XYZ file of N, CA and C in Angstrom:
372
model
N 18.181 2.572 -8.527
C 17.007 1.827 -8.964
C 16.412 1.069 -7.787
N 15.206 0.878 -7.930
C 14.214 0.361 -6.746
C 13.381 -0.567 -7.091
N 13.183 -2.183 -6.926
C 13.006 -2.868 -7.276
C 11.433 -3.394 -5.742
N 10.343 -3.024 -6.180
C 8.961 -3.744 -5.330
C 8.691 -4.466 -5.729
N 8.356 -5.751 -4.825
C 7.851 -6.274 -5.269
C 6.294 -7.126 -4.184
N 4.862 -7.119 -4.714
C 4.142 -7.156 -3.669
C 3.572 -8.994 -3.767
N 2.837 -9.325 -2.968
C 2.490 -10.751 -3.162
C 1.434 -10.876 -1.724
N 0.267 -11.796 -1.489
C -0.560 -11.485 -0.837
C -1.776 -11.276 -1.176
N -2.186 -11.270 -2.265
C -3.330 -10.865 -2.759
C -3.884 -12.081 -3.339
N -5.173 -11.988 -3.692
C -5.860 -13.589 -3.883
C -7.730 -13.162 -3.703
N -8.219 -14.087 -3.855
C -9.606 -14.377 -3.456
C -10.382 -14.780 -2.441
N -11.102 -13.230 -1.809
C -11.777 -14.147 -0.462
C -12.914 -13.649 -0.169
N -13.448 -14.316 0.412
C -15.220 -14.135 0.600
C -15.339 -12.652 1.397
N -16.533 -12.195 1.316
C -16.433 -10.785 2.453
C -16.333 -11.388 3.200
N -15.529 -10.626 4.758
C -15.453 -10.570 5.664
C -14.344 -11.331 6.112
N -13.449 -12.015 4.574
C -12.466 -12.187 5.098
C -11.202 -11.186 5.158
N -9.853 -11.808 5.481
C -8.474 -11.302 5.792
C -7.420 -11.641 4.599
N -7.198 -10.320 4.608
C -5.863 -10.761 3.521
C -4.309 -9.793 3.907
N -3.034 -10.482 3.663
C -1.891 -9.605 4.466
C -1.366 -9.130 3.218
N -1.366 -8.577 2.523
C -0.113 -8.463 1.449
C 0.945 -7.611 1.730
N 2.166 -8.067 1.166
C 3.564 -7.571 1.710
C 4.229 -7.100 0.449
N 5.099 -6.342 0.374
C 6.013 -5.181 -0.443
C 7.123 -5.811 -0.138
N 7.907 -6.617 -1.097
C 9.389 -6.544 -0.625
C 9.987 -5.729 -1.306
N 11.284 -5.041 -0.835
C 11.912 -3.336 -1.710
C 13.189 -4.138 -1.336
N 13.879 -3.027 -3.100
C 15.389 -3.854 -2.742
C 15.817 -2.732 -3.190
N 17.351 -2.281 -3.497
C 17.530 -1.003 -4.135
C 17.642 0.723 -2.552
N 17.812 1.624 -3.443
C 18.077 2.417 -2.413
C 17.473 2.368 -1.032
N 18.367 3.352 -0.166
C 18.003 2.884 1.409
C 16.361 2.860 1.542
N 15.442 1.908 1.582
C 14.079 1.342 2.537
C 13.649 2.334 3.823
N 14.376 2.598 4.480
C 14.491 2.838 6.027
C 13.599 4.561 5.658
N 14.078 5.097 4.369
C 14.777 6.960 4.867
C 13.542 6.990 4.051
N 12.385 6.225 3.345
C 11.564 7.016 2.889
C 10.027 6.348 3.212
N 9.297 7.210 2.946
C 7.521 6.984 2.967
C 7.485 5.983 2.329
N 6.532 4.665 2.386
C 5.655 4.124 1.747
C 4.221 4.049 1.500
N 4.022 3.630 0.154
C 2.143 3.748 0.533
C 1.571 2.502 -0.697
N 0.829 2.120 -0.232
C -0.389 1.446 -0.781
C -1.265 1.670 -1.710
N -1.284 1.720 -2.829
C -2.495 2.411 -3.829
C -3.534 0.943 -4.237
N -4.616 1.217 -4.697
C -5.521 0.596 -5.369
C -6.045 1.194 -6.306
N -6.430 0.307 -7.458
C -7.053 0.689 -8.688
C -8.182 -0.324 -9.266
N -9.504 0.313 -9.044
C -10.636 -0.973 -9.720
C -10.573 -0.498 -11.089
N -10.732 -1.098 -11.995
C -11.538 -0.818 -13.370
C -12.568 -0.193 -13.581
N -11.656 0.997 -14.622
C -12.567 2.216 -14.635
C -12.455 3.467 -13.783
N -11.793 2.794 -12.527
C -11.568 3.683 -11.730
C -10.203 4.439 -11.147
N -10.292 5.529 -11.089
C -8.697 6.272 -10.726
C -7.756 5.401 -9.867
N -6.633 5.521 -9.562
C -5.781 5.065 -8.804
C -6.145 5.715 -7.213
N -6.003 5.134 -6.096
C -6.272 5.330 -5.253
C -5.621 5.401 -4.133
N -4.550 6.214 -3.277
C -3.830 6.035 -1.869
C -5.076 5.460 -0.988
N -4.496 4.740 -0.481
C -5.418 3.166 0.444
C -4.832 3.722 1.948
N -3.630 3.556 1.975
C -2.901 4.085 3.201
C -1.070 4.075 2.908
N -0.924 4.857 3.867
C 0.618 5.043 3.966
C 1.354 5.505 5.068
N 2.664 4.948 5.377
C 3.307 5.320 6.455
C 4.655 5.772 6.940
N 4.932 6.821 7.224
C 6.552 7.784 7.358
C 7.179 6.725 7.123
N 8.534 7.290 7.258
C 9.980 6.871 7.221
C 10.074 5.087 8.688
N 9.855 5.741 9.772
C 9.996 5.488 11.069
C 8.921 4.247 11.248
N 7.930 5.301 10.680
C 6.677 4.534 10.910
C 5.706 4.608 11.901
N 5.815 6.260 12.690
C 5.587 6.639 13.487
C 3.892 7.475 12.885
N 3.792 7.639 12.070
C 3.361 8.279 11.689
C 2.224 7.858 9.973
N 1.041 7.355 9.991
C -0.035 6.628 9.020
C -0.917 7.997 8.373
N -1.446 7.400 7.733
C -2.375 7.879 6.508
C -3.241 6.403 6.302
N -5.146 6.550 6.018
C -5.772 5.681 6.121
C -6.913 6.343 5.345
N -7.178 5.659 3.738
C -8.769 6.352 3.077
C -9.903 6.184 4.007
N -10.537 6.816 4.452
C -11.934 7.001 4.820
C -12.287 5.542 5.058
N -12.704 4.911 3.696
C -13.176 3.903 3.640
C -12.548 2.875 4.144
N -11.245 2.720 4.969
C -10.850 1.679 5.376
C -9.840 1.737 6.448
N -10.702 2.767 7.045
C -10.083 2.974 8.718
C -10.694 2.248 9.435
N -9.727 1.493 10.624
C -10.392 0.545 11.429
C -10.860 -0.822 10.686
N -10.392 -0.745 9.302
C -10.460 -2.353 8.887
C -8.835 -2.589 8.427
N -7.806 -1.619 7.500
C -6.764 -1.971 7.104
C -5.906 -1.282 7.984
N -4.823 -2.271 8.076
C -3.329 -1.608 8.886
C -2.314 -1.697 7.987
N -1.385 -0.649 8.015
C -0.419 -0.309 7.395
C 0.750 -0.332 8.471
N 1.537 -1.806 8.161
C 3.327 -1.419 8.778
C 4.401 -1.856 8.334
N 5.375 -1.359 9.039
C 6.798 -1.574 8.061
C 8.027 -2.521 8.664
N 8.587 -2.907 8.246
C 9.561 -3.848 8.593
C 10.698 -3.524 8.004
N 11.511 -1.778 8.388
C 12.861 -1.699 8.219
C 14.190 -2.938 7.877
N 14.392 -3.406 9.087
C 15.221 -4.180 8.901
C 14.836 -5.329 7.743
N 13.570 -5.895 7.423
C 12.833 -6.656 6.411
C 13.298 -5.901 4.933
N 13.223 -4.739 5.011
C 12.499 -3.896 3.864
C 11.546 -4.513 3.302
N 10.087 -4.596 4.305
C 8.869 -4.970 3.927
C 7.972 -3.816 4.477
N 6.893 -4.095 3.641
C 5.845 -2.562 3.798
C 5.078 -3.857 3.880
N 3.933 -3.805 5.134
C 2.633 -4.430 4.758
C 0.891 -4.000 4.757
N 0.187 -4.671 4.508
C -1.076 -4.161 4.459
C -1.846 -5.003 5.341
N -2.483 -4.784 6.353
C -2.866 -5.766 6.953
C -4.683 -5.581 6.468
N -5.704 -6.483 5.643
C -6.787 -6.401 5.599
C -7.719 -7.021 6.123
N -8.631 -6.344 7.024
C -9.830 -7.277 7.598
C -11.032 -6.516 7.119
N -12.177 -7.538 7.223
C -13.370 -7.078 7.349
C -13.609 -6.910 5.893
N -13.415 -7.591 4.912
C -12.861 -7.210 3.326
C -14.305 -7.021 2.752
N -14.386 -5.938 1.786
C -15.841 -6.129 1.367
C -15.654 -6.309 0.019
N -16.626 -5.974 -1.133
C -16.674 -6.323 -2.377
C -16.056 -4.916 -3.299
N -16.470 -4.289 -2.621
C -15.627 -2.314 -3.146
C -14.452 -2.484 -2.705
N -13.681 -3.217 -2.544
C -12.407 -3.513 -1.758
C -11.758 -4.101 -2.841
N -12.259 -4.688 -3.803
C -11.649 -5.184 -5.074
C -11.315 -4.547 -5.948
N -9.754 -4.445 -6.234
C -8.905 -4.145 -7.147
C -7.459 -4.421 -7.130
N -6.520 -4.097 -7.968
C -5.456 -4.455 -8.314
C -4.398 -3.371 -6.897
N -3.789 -4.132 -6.383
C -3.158 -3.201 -4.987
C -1.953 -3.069 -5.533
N -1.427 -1.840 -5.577
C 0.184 -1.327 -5.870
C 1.069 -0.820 -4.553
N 1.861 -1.302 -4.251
C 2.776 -0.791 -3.381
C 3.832 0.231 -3.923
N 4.577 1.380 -3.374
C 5.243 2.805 -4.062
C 5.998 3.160 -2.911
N 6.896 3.708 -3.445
C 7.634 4.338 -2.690
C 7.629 6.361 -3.232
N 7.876 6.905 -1.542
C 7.514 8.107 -1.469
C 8.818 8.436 -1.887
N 9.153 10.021 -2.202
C 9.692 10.623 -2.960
C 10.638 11.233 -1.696
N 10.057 11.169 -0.314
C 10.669 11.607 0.450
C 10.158 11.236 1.723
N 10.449 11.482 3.312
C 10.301 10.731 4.236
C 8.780 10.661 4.946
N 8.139 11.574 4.935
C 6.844 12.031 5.415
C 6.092 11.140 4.445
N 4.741 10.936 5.053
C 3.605 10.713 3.877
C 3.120 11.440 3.157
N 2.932 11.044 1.885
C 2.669 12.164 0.811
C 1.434 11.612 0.095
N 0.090 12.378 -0.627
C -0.666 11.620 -0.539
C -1.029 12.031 -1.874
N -0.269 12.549 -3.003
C -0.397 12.452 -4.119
C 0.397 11.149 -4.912
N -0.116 11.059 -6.089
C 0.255 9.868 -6.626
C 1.598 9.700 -7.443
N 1.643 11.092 -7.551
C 3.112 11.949 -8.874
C 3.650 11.955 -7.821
N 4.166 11.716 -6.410
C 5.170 11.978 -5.523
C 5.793 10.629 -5.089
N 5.096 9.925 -5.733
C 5.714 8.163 -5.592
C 6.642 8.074 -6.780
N 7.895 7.711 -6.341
C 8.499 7.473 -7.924
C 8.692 5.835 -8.453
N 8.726 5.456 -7.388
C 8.666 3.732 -7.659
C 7.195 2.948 -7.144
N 7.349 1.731 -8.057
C 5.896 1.111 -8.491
C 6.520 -0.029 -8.147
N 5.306 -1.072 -7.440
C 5.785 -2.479 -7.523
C 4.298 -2.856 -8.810
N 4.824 -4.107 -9.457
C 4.136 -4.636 -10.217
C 2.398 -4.992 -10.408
N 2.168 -4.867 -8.927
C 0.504 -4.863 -8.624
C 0.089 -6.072 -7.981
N -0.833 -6.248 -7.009
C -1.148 -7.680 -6.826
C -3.127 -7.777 -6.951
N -3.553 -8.764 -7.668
C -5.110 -8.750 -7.545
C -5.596 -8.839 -6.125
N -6.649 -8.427 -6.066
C -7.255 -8.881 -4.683
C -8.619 -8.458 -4.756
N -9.636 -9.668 -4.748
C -11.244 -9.733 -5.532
C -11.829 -10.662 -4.289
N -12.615 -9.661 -3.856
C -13.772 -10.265 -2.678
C -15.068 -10.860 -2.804
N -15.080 -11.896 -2.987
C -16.762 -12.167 -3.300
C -17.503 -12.074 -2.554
N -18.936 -11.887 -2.902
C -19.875 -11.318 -1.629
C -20.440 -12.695 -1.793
């Protein structure tokens, strides 16, 4: 069993910064993919970004390359999200997951663990 849990998320004007972090407890952290999803209302679930085992190796949506960073903190067992440049389409509920196996995987059925969700609403 695999226990996420994310925190970091909150309310901020565009153009601000927000960090949110994944803490994972439960099987080995180190040996698999993590990734980032978002979900607005109404709207599908979304891979945001994600990153190998190592961490050598990212995944980044279109829409938020060169504003969000994705890294990991093995020894932590923390996954984080680093957000700048935040806009108002940037608002929704952020899920942190764990991959099914070590590579990034960029379907949503290949995550088997869910952390609880954190809000995160940008006002313009």
């Amino acid at each position: 069993q695999v226990q996420l849990v994310e925190s970091g998320g909150g309310l901020v004007q565009a153009g601000g910064s927000l960090r949110l972090s994944c803490a994972a407890s439960g099987r080995t952290f180190s040996s698999y993919a993590m990734g980032w999803f978002r979900q607005a209302p109404g709207k599908e679930r979304e891979l945001v970004a994600a990153i190998n085992w190592s961490g050598g190796n990212r995944y980044y949506l279109d829409s938020v390359k060169g504003r969000f960073t994705i890294s990991r903190d093995n020894a932590k067992i923390t996954v984080y999200l680093q957000m700048n440049s935040l806009k108002p389409e940037d608002t929704a509920v952020y899920y942190c997951a764990q991959g099914q196996g070590s590579e990034i995987l960029y379907n949503k059925y290949q995550y088997r663990y869910w952390g609880q969700g954190t809000q995160v609403t940008i006002s313009s």
